[in-house]
Short mmCIF file of C-alpha atoms in Angstrom, two decimals:
data_model
loop_
_atom_site.label_atom_id
_atom_site.label_comp_id
_atom_site.label_asym_id
_atom_site.label_seq_id
_atom_site.Cartn_x
_atom_site.Cartn_y
_atom_site.Cartn_z
CA UNK A 1 9.56 -28.04 21.43
CA UNK A 2 13.17 -28.06 20.24
CA UNK A 3 12.18 -29.88 17.07
CA UNK A 4 9.40 -27.40 16.39
CA UNK A 5 11.74 -24.44 16.76
CA UNK A 6 14.02 -26.03 14.18
CA UNK A 7 11.34 -25.50 11.54
CA UNK A 8 12.13 -22.90 8.88
CA UNK A 9 9.37 -20.50 7.86
CA UNK A 10 8.92 -18.51 4.67
CA UNK A 11 6.11 -16.27 3.45
CA UNK A 12 4.46 -15.12 0.26
CA UNK A 13 3.23 -11.54 0.62
CA UNK A 14 0.47 -10.36 -1.71
CA UNK A 15 -1.58 -7.19 -1.88
CA UNK A 16 -1.18 -3.79 -0.33
CA UNK A 17 1.35 -2.32 2.07
CA UNK A 18 -1.20 -2.54 4.90
CA UNK A 19 -1.38 -6.29 4.35
CA UNK A 20 2.40 -6.35 4.32
CA UNK A 21 2.55 -4.81 7.80
CA UNK A 22 0.24 -7.55 9.09
CA UNK A 23 2.63 -10.18 7.74
CA UNK A 24 5.71 -8.44 9.14
CA UNK A 25 4.16 -8.52 12.61
CA UNK A 26 3.35 -12.21 12.23
CA UNK A 27 6.95 -12.91 11.22
CA UNK A 28 8.11 -10.89 14.23
CA UNK A 29 6.14 -13.12 16.57
CA UNK A 30 7.50 -16.24 14.88
CA UNK A 31 11.10 -14.99 15.09
CA UNK A 32 10.63 -14.21 18.79
CA UNK A 33 9.27 -17.71 19.30
CA UNK A 34 12.51 -19.07 17.88
CA UNK A 35 11.68 -20.02 14.31
CA UNK A 36 14.17 -19.28 11.55
CA UNK A 37 12.75 -16.95 8.88
CA UNK A 38 13.90 -17.24 5.27
CA UNK A 39 12.88 -15.74 1.95
CA UNK A 40 13.70 -19.02 0.18
CA UNK A 41 10.49 -21.01 -0.11
CA UNK A 42 12.35 -24.05 -1.42
CA UNK A 43 14.37 -24.18 1.82
CA UNK A 44 11.41 -23.78 4.19
CA UNK A 45 9.26 -26.23 6.11
CA UNK A 46 6.26 -23.93 6.61
CA UNK A 47 4.94 -21.34 4.16
CA UNK A 48 2.51 -18.57 5.05
CA UNK A 49 0.56 -17.18 2.09
CA UNK A 50 -0.67 -13.71 3.04
CA UNK A 51 -3.37 -12.89 0.51
CA UNK A 52 -5.32 -9.99 -0.94
CA UNK A 53 -8.93 -10.19 -2.12
CA UNK A 54 -9.83 -6.58 -2.85
CA UNK A 55 -10.77 -7.25 -6.48
CA UNK A 56 -11.01 -10.28 -8.76
CA UNK A 57 -7.43 -10.06 -10.14
CA UNK A 58 -6.11 -10.07 -6.55
CA UNK A 59 -8.15 -13.18 -5.78
CA UNK A 60 -6.81 -14.85 -8.92
CA UNK A 61 -3.26 -14.06 -7.80
CA UNK A 62 -4.02 -15.54 -4.38
CA UNK A 63 -5.42 -18.72 -5.95
CA UNK A 64 -2.36 -19.09 -8.19
CA UNK A 65 0.02 -18.84 -5.23
CA UNK A 66 -2.02 -21.18 -3.04
CA UNK A 67 -2.08 -23.81 -5.78
CA UNK A 68 1.67 -23.42 -6.27
CA UNK A 69 2.26 -24.04 -2.56
CA UNK A 70 -0.01 -27.08 -2.70
CA UNK A 71 2.10 -28.38 -5.60
CA UNK A 72 5.30 -27.95 -3.59
CA UNK A 73 3.74 -29.72 -0.63
CA UNK A 74 2.77 -32.71 -2.79
CA UNK A 75 6.37 -32.85 -4.03
CA UNK A 76 7.61 -32.95 -0.44
CA UNK A 77 9.39 -29.60 -0.65
CA UNK A 78 7.37 -28.03 2.18
CA UNK A 79 5.45 -29.56 5.10
CA UNK A 80 2.73 -27.10 6.08
CA UNK A 81 0.84 -24.28 4.35
CA UNK A 82 -1.02 -21.54 6.21
CA UNK A 83 -3.23 -19.09 4.31
CA UNK A 84 -4.19 -15.77 5.86
CA UNK A 85 -5.07 -12.24 4.78
CA UNK A 86 -8.18 -10.98 3.03
CA UNK A 87 -8.83 -13.97 0.75
CA UNK A 88 -9.83 -16.46 3.48
CA UNK A 89 -11.64 -13.68 5.33
CA UNK A 90 -13.79 -13.12 2.26
CA UNK A 91 -14.24 -16.79 1.26
CA UNK A 92 -13.73 -18.71 4.50
CA UNK A 93 -16.64 -21.16 4.19
CA UNK A 94 -15.49 -22.47 0.81
CA UNK A 95 -11.73 -22.56 1.41
CA UNK A 96 -11.41 -26.09 2.81
CA UNK A 97 -13.40 -27.56 -0.05
CA UNK A 98 -11.48 -25.69 -2.75
CA UNK A 99 -7.99 -26.12 -1.25
CA UNK A 100 -7.91 -29.45 0.63
CA UNK A 101 -4.11 -29.54 1.03
CA UNK A 102 -3.93 -26.32 3.03
CA UNK A 103 -3.24 -26.99 6.71
CA UNK A 104 -4.79 -23.83 8.18
CA UNK A 105 -6.90 -20.89 7.04
CA UNK A 106 -6.77 -17.90 9.37
CA UNK A 107 -9.29 -15.16 9.99
CA UNK A 108 -7.55 -11.80 10.26
CA UNK A 109 -8.18 -11.72 14.01
CA UNK A 110 -6.19 -14.97 14.34
CA UNK A 111 -2.94 -13.51 12.97
CA UNK A 112 -1.75 -12.67 16.48
CA UNK A 113 -2.08 -16.36 17.38
CA UNK A 114 0.17 -17.61 14.56
CA UNK A 115 2.58 -19.38 16.94
CA UNK A 116 -0.27 -21.27 18.61
CA UNK A 117 -1.63 -22.23 15.19
CA UNK A 118 1.70 -23.81 14.22
CA UNK A 119 1.95 -25.56 17.59
CA UNK A 120 -1.46 -27.04 16.91
CA UNK A 121 -0.45 -28.24 13.44
CA UNK A 122 2.49 -30.17 14.91
CA UNK A 123 0.78 -31.30 18.12
CA UNK A 124 3.22 -29.35 20.26
CA UNK A 125 2.59 -28.24 23.83
CA UNK A 126 0.98 -24.77 23.86
CA UNK A 127 3.27 -21.97 24.98
CA UNK A 128 2.54 -18.55 26.46
CA UNK A 129 1.31 -15.92 23.95
CA UNK A 130 4.06 -13.66 22.65
CA UNK A 131 3.34 -10.03 23.48
CA UNK A 132 6.73 -8.37 22.91
CA UNK A 133 8.45 -8.83 19.58
CA UNK A 134 10.26 -6.90 16.87
CA UNK A 135 8.48 -6.62 13.56
CA UNK A 136 10.41 -8.16 10.65
CA UNK A 137 11.03 -5.60 7.89
CA UNK A 138 10.67 -7.33 4.54
CA UNK A 139 11.68 -4.43 2.26
CA UNK A 140 14.71 -2.19 2.16
CA UNK A 141 15.48 -1.13 5.76
CA UNK A 142 15.64 2.50 4.71
CA UNK A 143 11.87 2.86 5.01
CA UNK A 144 8.93 1.10 6.66
CA UNK A 145 5.16 1.30 6.51
CA UNK A 146 3.42 2.34 9.71
CA UNK A 147 -0.17 1.10 9.72
CA UNK A 148 -2.10 3.60 11.81
CA UNK A 149 -5.60 2.14 11.47
CA UNK A 150 -7.52 -0.78 10.01
CA UNK A 151 -10.95 -1.13 8.44
CA UNK A 152 -13.07 1.56 6.81
CA UNK A 153 -16.38 3.37 7.38
CA UNK A 154 -16.64 5.06 3.99
CA UNK A 155 -18.88 2.43 2.33
CA UNK A 156 -17.94 3.32 -1.25
CA UNK A 157 -20.26 1.44 -3.59
CA UNK A 158 -17.51 -0.58 -5.32
CA UNK A 159 -15.40 -1.51 -2.29
CA UNK A 160 -15.19 -4.82 -0.41
CA UNK A 161 -12.91 -3.61 2.38
CA UNK A 162 -15.58 -2.78 5.02
CA UNK A 163 -16.98 -6.31 4.70
CA UNK A 164 -13.50 -7.85 4.90
CA UNK A 165 -11.76 -5.61 7.41
CA UNK A 166 -14.69 -4.21 9.37
CA UNK A 167 -15.24 -0.71 10.68
CA UNK A 168 -12.47 1.87 11.01
CA UNK A 169 -10.25 1.26 14.04
CA UNK A 170 -7.39 3.60 14.92
CA UNK A 171 -4.38 2.33 16.83
CA UNK A 172 -3.29 4.15 19.99
CA UNK A 173 -0.80 6.97 19.50
CA UNK A 174 1.54 5.62 22.20
CA UNK A 175 1.51 2.18 20.57
CA UNK A 176 2.39 3.66 17.17
CA UNK A 177 5.13 5.87 18.61
CA UNK A 178 6.71 2.86 20.35
CA UNK A 179 6.62 0.90 17.09
CA UNK A 180 8.14 3.83 15.20
CA UNK A 181 10.93 4.23 17.78
CA UNK A 182 11.81 0.57 17.40
CA UNK A 183 11.92 0.93 13.62
CA UNK A 184 14.12 4.02 13.92
CA UNK A 185 16.54 2.19 16.23
CA UNK A 186 16.94 -0.43 13.50
CA UNK A 187 17.88 2.17 10.90
CA UNK A 188 14.56 3.09 9.30
CA UNK A 189 14.73 6.71 8.15
CA UNK A 190 11.33 7.12 6.48
CA UNK A 191 7.92 6.18 7.83
CA UNK A 192 5.09 5.81 5.33
CA UNK A 193 1.80 6.19 7.20
CA UNK A 194 -0.87 3.92 5.77
CA UNK A 195 -4.49 2.95 6.46
CA UNK A 196 -7.57 2.61 4.31
CA UNK A 197 -8.02 6.29 5.15
CA UNK A 198 -5.18 7.97 7.03
CA UNK A 199 -7.05 11.29 7.20
CA UNK A 200 -9.69 9.95 9.61
CA UNK A 201 -7.10 8.82 12.11
CA UNK A 202 -8.17 9.10 15.74
CA UNK A 203 -11.79 10.14 15.24
CA UNK A 204 -13.09 6.79 16.51
CA UNK A 205 -10.59 6.60 19.35
CA UNK A 206 -10.27 10.16 20.62
CA UNK A 207 -13.47 11.79 19.41
CA UNK A 208 -11.49 14.14 17.17
CA UNK A 209 -9.06 13.96 14.29
CA UNK A 210 -5.59 13.18 15.65
CA UNK A 211 -3.50 12.76 12.48
CA UNK A 212 -1.50 15.95 12.99
CA UNK A 213 -1.00 15.13 16.67
CA UNK A 214 0.35 11.71 15.68
CA UNK A 215 2.65 13.21 13.05
CA UNK A 216 3.95 15.71 15.61
CA UNK A 217 4.98 12.90 17.94
CA UNK A 218 6.51 10.85 15.13
CA UNK A 219 8.44 13.91 13.94
CA UNK A 220 10.24 14.09 17.26
CA UNK A 221 11.68 10.58 17.00
CA UNK A 222 15.43 10.66 16.56
CA UNK A 223 16.50 8.99 13.34
CA UNK A 224 13.24 9.51 11.46
CA UNK A 225 13.92 12.04 8.73
CA UNK A 226 10.86 11.70 6.47
CA UNK A 227 7.16 11.08 7.09
CA UNK A 228 4.90 10.32 4.13
CA UNK A 229 1.10 10.14 3.96
CA UNK A 230 -0.69 7.66 1.73
CA UNK A 231 -4.43 7.38 1.04
CA UNK A 232 -5.76 10.75 2.14
CA UNK A 233 -9.48 10.95 1.42
CA UNK A 234 -10.27 14.20 -0.42
CA UNK A 235 -12.99 15.45 1.94
CA UNK A 236 -10.53 15.21 4.84
CA UNK A 237 -7.67 17.10 3.18
CA UNK A 238 -8.12 20.31 5.17
CA UNK A 239 -6.28 23.61 5.04
CA UNK A 240 -4.81 22.72 8.43
CA UNK A 241 -3.38 19.45 7.08
CA UNK A 242 -1.98 21.07 3.94
CA UNK A 243 -0.39 23.83 5.99
CA UNK A 244 1.12 21.22 8.31
CA UNK A 245 2.61 19.22 5.44
CA UNK A 246 4.01 22.39 3.93
CA UNK A 247 5.64 23.70 7.11
CA UNK A 248 6.87 20.53 8.86
CA UNK A 249 10.30 19.84 7.38
CA UNK A 250 9.99 16.12 8.07
CA UNK A 251 6.74 15.75 6.14
CA UNK A 252 7.35 14.67 2.55
CA UNK A 253 5.91 17.24 0.17
CA UNK A 254 3.78 14.54 -1.36
CA UNK A 255 0.15 13.55 -0.97
CA UNK A 256 -1.70 10.48 -2.22
CA UNK A 257 -5.39 11.36 -2.68
CA UNK A 258 -7.62 8.71 -4.32
CA UNK A 259 -10.14 10.78 -6.30
CA UNK A 260 -11.64 7.88 -8.35
CA UNK A 261 -13.48 10.09 -10.89
CA UNK A 262 -14.54 13.65 -11.71
CA UNK A 263 -18.07 13.24 -13.12
CA UNK A 264 -20.81 14.19 -10.64
CA UNK A 265 -23.14 11.31 -11.50
CA UNK A 266 -20.37 8.76 -11.18
CA UNK A 267 -19.04 10.23 -7.94
CA UNK A 268 -22.54 10.24 -6.45
CA UNK A 269 -23.14 6.64 -7.51
CA UNK A 270 -19.76 5.69 -6.01
CA UNK A 271 -20.92 7.28 -2.74
CA UNK A 272 -17.97 9.63 -2.73
CA UNK A 273 -18.45 12.63 -0.47
CA UNK A 274 -17.07 15.29 -2.80
CA UNK A 275 -18.62 16.15 -6.13
CA UNK A 276 -16.96 17.58 -9.22
CA UNK A 277 -16.84 21.22 -8.13
CA UNK A 278 -15.43 20.41 -4.68
CA UNK A 279 -12.88 18.02 -6.17
CA UNK A 280 -11.69 20.60 -8.68
CA UNK A 281 -11.55 23.26 -5.95
CA UNK A 282 -9.38 21.01 -3.75
CA UNK A 283 -6.94 20.23 -6.55
CA UNK A 284 -6.78 23.89 -7.62
CA UNK A 285 -6.12 24.96 -4.02
CA UNK A 286 -3.23 22.53 -3.64
CA UNK A 287 -1.76 23.52 -7.00
CA UNK A 288 -2.11 27.26 -6.29
CA UNK A 289 -1.33 27.51 -2.58
CA UNK A 290 0.96 24.53 -2.06
CA UNK A 291 2.84 24.03 -5.34
CA UNK A 292 5.65 22.28 -3.45
CA UNK A 293 3.35 19.30 -2.75
CA UNK A 294 3.36 16.63 -5.46
CA UNK A 295 0.03 14.91 -6.07
CA UNK A 296 -0.65 11.22 -6.63
CA UNK A 297 -4.14 9.91 -7.31
CA UNK A 298 -6.03 6.81 -8.44
CA UNK A 299 -9.08 6.50 -10.67
CA UNK A 300 -11.59 3.75 -11.48
CA UNK A 301 -12.29 3.37 -15.20
CA UNK A 302 -15.48 1.88 -16.63
CA UNK A 303 -17.66 2.14 -13.52
CA UNK A 304 -21.30 1.09 -14.21
CA UNK A 305 -23.03 3.76 -16.26
CA UNK A 306 -19.83 5.60 -17.19
CA UNK A 307 -20.87 7.26 -20.45
CA UNK A 308 -18.55 8.38 -23.21
CA UNK A 309 -19.18 11.93 -22.06
CA UNK A 310 -18.17 11.10 -18.46
CA UNK A 311 -15.02 9.30 -19.62
CA UNK A 312 -14.03 12.19 -21.90
CA UNK A 313 -14.53 14.57 -18.97
CA UNK A 314 -12.20 12.44 -16.84
CA UNK A 315 -9.59 12.34 -19.61
CA UNK A 316 -9.68 16.14 -19.88
CA UNK A 317 -9.47 16.52 -16.11
CA UNK A 318 -6.37 14.30 -15.98
CA UNK A 319 -4.85 16.07 -18.98
CA UNK A 320 -5.48 19.54 -17.52
CA UNK A 321 -4.47 18.73 -13.93
CA UNK A 322 -1.22 16.98 -14.82
CA UNK A 323 -0.97 14.82 -11.74
CA UNK A 324 2.61 14.04 -10.82
CA UNK A 325 1.64 10.39 -10.49
CA UNK A 326 -1.65 8.60 -11.18
CA UNK A 327 -2.95 5.06 -11.40
CA UNK A 328 -5.96 3.87 -13.42
CA UNK A 329 -7.79 0.63 -12.76
CA UNK A 330 -10.63 -0.96 -14.70
CA UNK A 331 -13.73 -1.34 -12.55
CA UNK A 332 -14.05 -4.80 -10.99
CA UNK A 333 -17.56 -6.15 -10.36
CA UNK A 334 -17.36 -7.48 -6.81
CA UNK A 335 -20.18 -9.49 -5.16
CA UNK A 336 -21.83 -7.98 -2.08
CA UNK A 337 -21.00 -4.41 -3.08
CA UNK A 338 -23.69 -1.90 -4.00
CA UNK A 339 -22.32 -1.42 -7.52
CA UNK A 340 -22.52 -5.16 -8.21
CA UNK A 341 -26.31 -4.87 -8.48
CA UNK A 342 -26.34 -1.74 -10.63
CA UNK A 343 -27.46 -1.65 -14.25
CA UNK A 344 -25.40 -0.58 -17.27
CA UNK A 345 -22.21 -2.51 -16.54
CA UNK A 346 -19.63 -1.96 -19.27
CA UNK A 347 -17.96 -4.76 -21.18
CA UNK A 348 -14.47 -5.90 -20.27
CA UNK A 349 -13.29 -4.72 -23.69
CA UNK A 350 -14.63 -1.19 -23.08
CA UNK A 351 -13.11 -0.98 -19.61
CA UNK A 352 -9.72 -2.18 -20.81
CA UNK A 353 -9.80 0.08 -23.87
CA UNK A 354 -10.59 3.15 -21.79
CA UNK A 355 -7.96 2.25 -19.20
CA UNK A 356 -5.36 1.92 -21.92
CA UNK A 357 -6.39 5.25 -23.44
CA UNK A 358 -6.22 7.26 -20.21
CA UNK A 359 -2.95 5.57 -19.25
CA UNK A 360 -1.50 6.84 -22.53
CA UNK A 361 -2.54 10.39 -21.59
CA UNK A 362 -0.89 10.10 -18.20
CA UNK A 363 2.20 8.51 -19.75
CA UNK A 364 2.75 11.65 -21.82
CA UNK A 365 2.31 13.77 -18.70
CA UNK A 366 4.80 11.57 -16.79
CA UNK A 367 7.38 12.03 -19.49
CA UNK A 368 6.92 15.80 -19.69
CA UNK A 369 7.18 16.25 -15.92
CA UNK A 370 10.07 13.80 -15.56
CA UNK A 371 12.12 15.32 -18.37
CA UNK A 372 11.60 18.79 -16.93
CA UNK A 373 13.54 17.59 -13.88
CA UNK A 374 16.66 16.70 -15.85
CA UNK A 375 19.48 18.86 -14.53
CA UNK A 376 17.89 19.34 -11.11
CA UNK A 377 19.53 18.25 -7.87
CA UNK A 378 17.61 16.16 -5.34
CA UNK A 379 18.22 14.42 -2.04
CA UNK A 380 17.92 10.64 -2.41
CA UNK A 381 17.49 7.97 0.24
CA UNK A 382 19.43 4.94 -1.03
CA UNK A 383 17.31 1.78 -0.85
CA UNK A 384 19.37 -1.00 -2.41
CA UNK A 385 22.11 -1.99 -4.85
CA UNK A 386 20.94 -3.61 -8.09
CA UNK A 387 23.55 -6.24 -8.84
CA UNK A 388 22.12 -6.89 -12.31
CA UNK A 389 22.87 -3.32 -13.45
CA UNK A 390 25.61 -2.25 -11.04
CA UNK A 391 23.49 0.72 -9.91
CA UNK A 392 22.29 2.02 -6.59
CA UNK A 393 18.54 2.64 -6.45
CA UNK A 394 16.79 5.11 -4.18
CA UNK A 395 13.89 7.53 -3.91
CA UNK A 396 13.33 11.16 -3.02
CA UNK A 397 10.78 13.02 -0.90
CA UNK A 398 8.58 13.28 -3.97
CA UNK A 399 8.97 9.66 -5.07
CA UNK A 400 7.27 7.05 -2.94
CA UNK A 401 9.17 3.74 -3.00
CA UNK A 402 7.73 0.90 -5.11
CA UNK A 403 4.82 2.96 -6.49
CA UNK A 404 6.62 5.84 -8.22
CA UNK A 405 9.82 6.11 -10.25
CA UNK A 406 13.15 5.19 -8.72
CA UNK A 407 16.44 7.10 -8.96
CA UNK A 408 19.35 5.05 -10.31
CA UNK A 409 23.01 6.03 -10.21
CA UNK A 410 26.48 4.49 -10.30
CA UNK A 411 28.96 5.11 -7.51
CA UNK A 412 32.54 4.06 -6.77
CA UNK A 413 32.37 2.79 -3.19
CA UNK A 414 31.53 6.08 -1.46
CA UNK A 415 27.81 5.34 -1.02
CA UNK A 416 26.09 2.83 1.23
CA UNK A 417 22.49 1.67 1.32
CA UNK A 418 20.20 3.43 3.80
CA UNK A 419 22.10 6.71 3.45
CA UNK A 420 21.17 10.09 2.01
CA UNK A 421 23.01 11.43 -1.03
CA UNK A 422 22.71 14.40 -3.37
CA UNK A 423 22.03 13.34 -6.93
CA UNK A 424 21.88 15.34 -10.14
CA UNK A 425 19.23 14.03 -12.54
CA UNK A 426 20.78 13.35 -15.94
CA UNK A 427 18.10 11.33 -17.76
CA UNK A 428 14.74 9.57 -17.56
CA UNK A 429 14.31 6.18 -19.24
CA UNK A 430 10.52 5.92 -18.93
CA UNK A 431 10.70 3.84 -15.76
CA UNK A 432 13.36 5.46 -13.55
CA UNK A 433 15.45 8.59 -13.29
CA UNK A 434 19.16 8.32 -14.02
CA UNK A 435 21.54 10.43 -12.04
CA UNK A 436 25.03 11.06 -10.82
CA UNK A 437 26.42 11.79 -7.37
CA UNK A 438 27.13 15.44 -6.76
#
């Protein structure tokens, strides 16, 4: 047992923030067991590759990283490789054949048994399951993702998540509050609530929507200053929710709503619950009644049957709406989804061309909005110090970390990471805001 606990463990984290939370909990169990955790793969004995498999590019990234770990194992750099996450869940039957040097492939439900898995790999005596542990935070300690549910019931025609993750399952409020309190005690000041669909939270568990109730309880935790919502499905963005975000001072005035398209035929084929008129009405309502709330959205480009007319309509919608932040992704043809079997699939060239074109439209909007903020003063949560540039980097209520722009500024020893500072925006370089301490 002593020898086993001397093993050093590292991890490769791929995919979304929800996947990241799964890994952080695994690392927490391993740390409680007694393993040393490092971010240096070259210095580790065991490497966990936590994969994504949502679309083909994610699977390709997973394969690249698995092969790289196999190479390091053959060189004697590492001893054991464990692969978990969505990739083995989606391709479990073929994994052993395709990756013979991997020591263990885990189903998602086996993540909680990670310590027992490693014991088995080394022939160690089984120990008692670890129930109490502190999640390892792998990003800046100023913020943390709080995964409030797993799985999805929406059955969008292009999406693999229901097959990989199963049906929507909310986590108990008390369990989430306890996790949030622990994060706050360790210095986390912002909680980013994530799930495949945060806006359906609690309906499966309590028979009614409990998102606001959860946010109320999280708002009362000492040390938590900001709460942010990601992945709010449009049909569930109610007046009550918008009013709550607007009036609760701890709620970031920011909402991530994946709209995916604006054309009625495409939305219907995607099995989205709101059509064009309802989507436009929702966006107009937020812009008119809640102008303080910044909007982020995502769109799929080149979905089967997307005509030139439908794409032009989407371009005009994006141009007219002027989303504060938006992401555009070429449609990925995924086996075992409804859209996989549809006719009129577009060529890769067309999908990439259209994605490039609409990104250029949004890029102009980004620049206009960003430059309009030069001279304004904002509150910034400092995330880290960039030694390569000599700048502190942080984010504001209206800038979600890692997905939106950062705020960079130079300071002479009066600022520390994980603190709040007032910054005056002085410039925008196309990637980040530049500022100075007030």
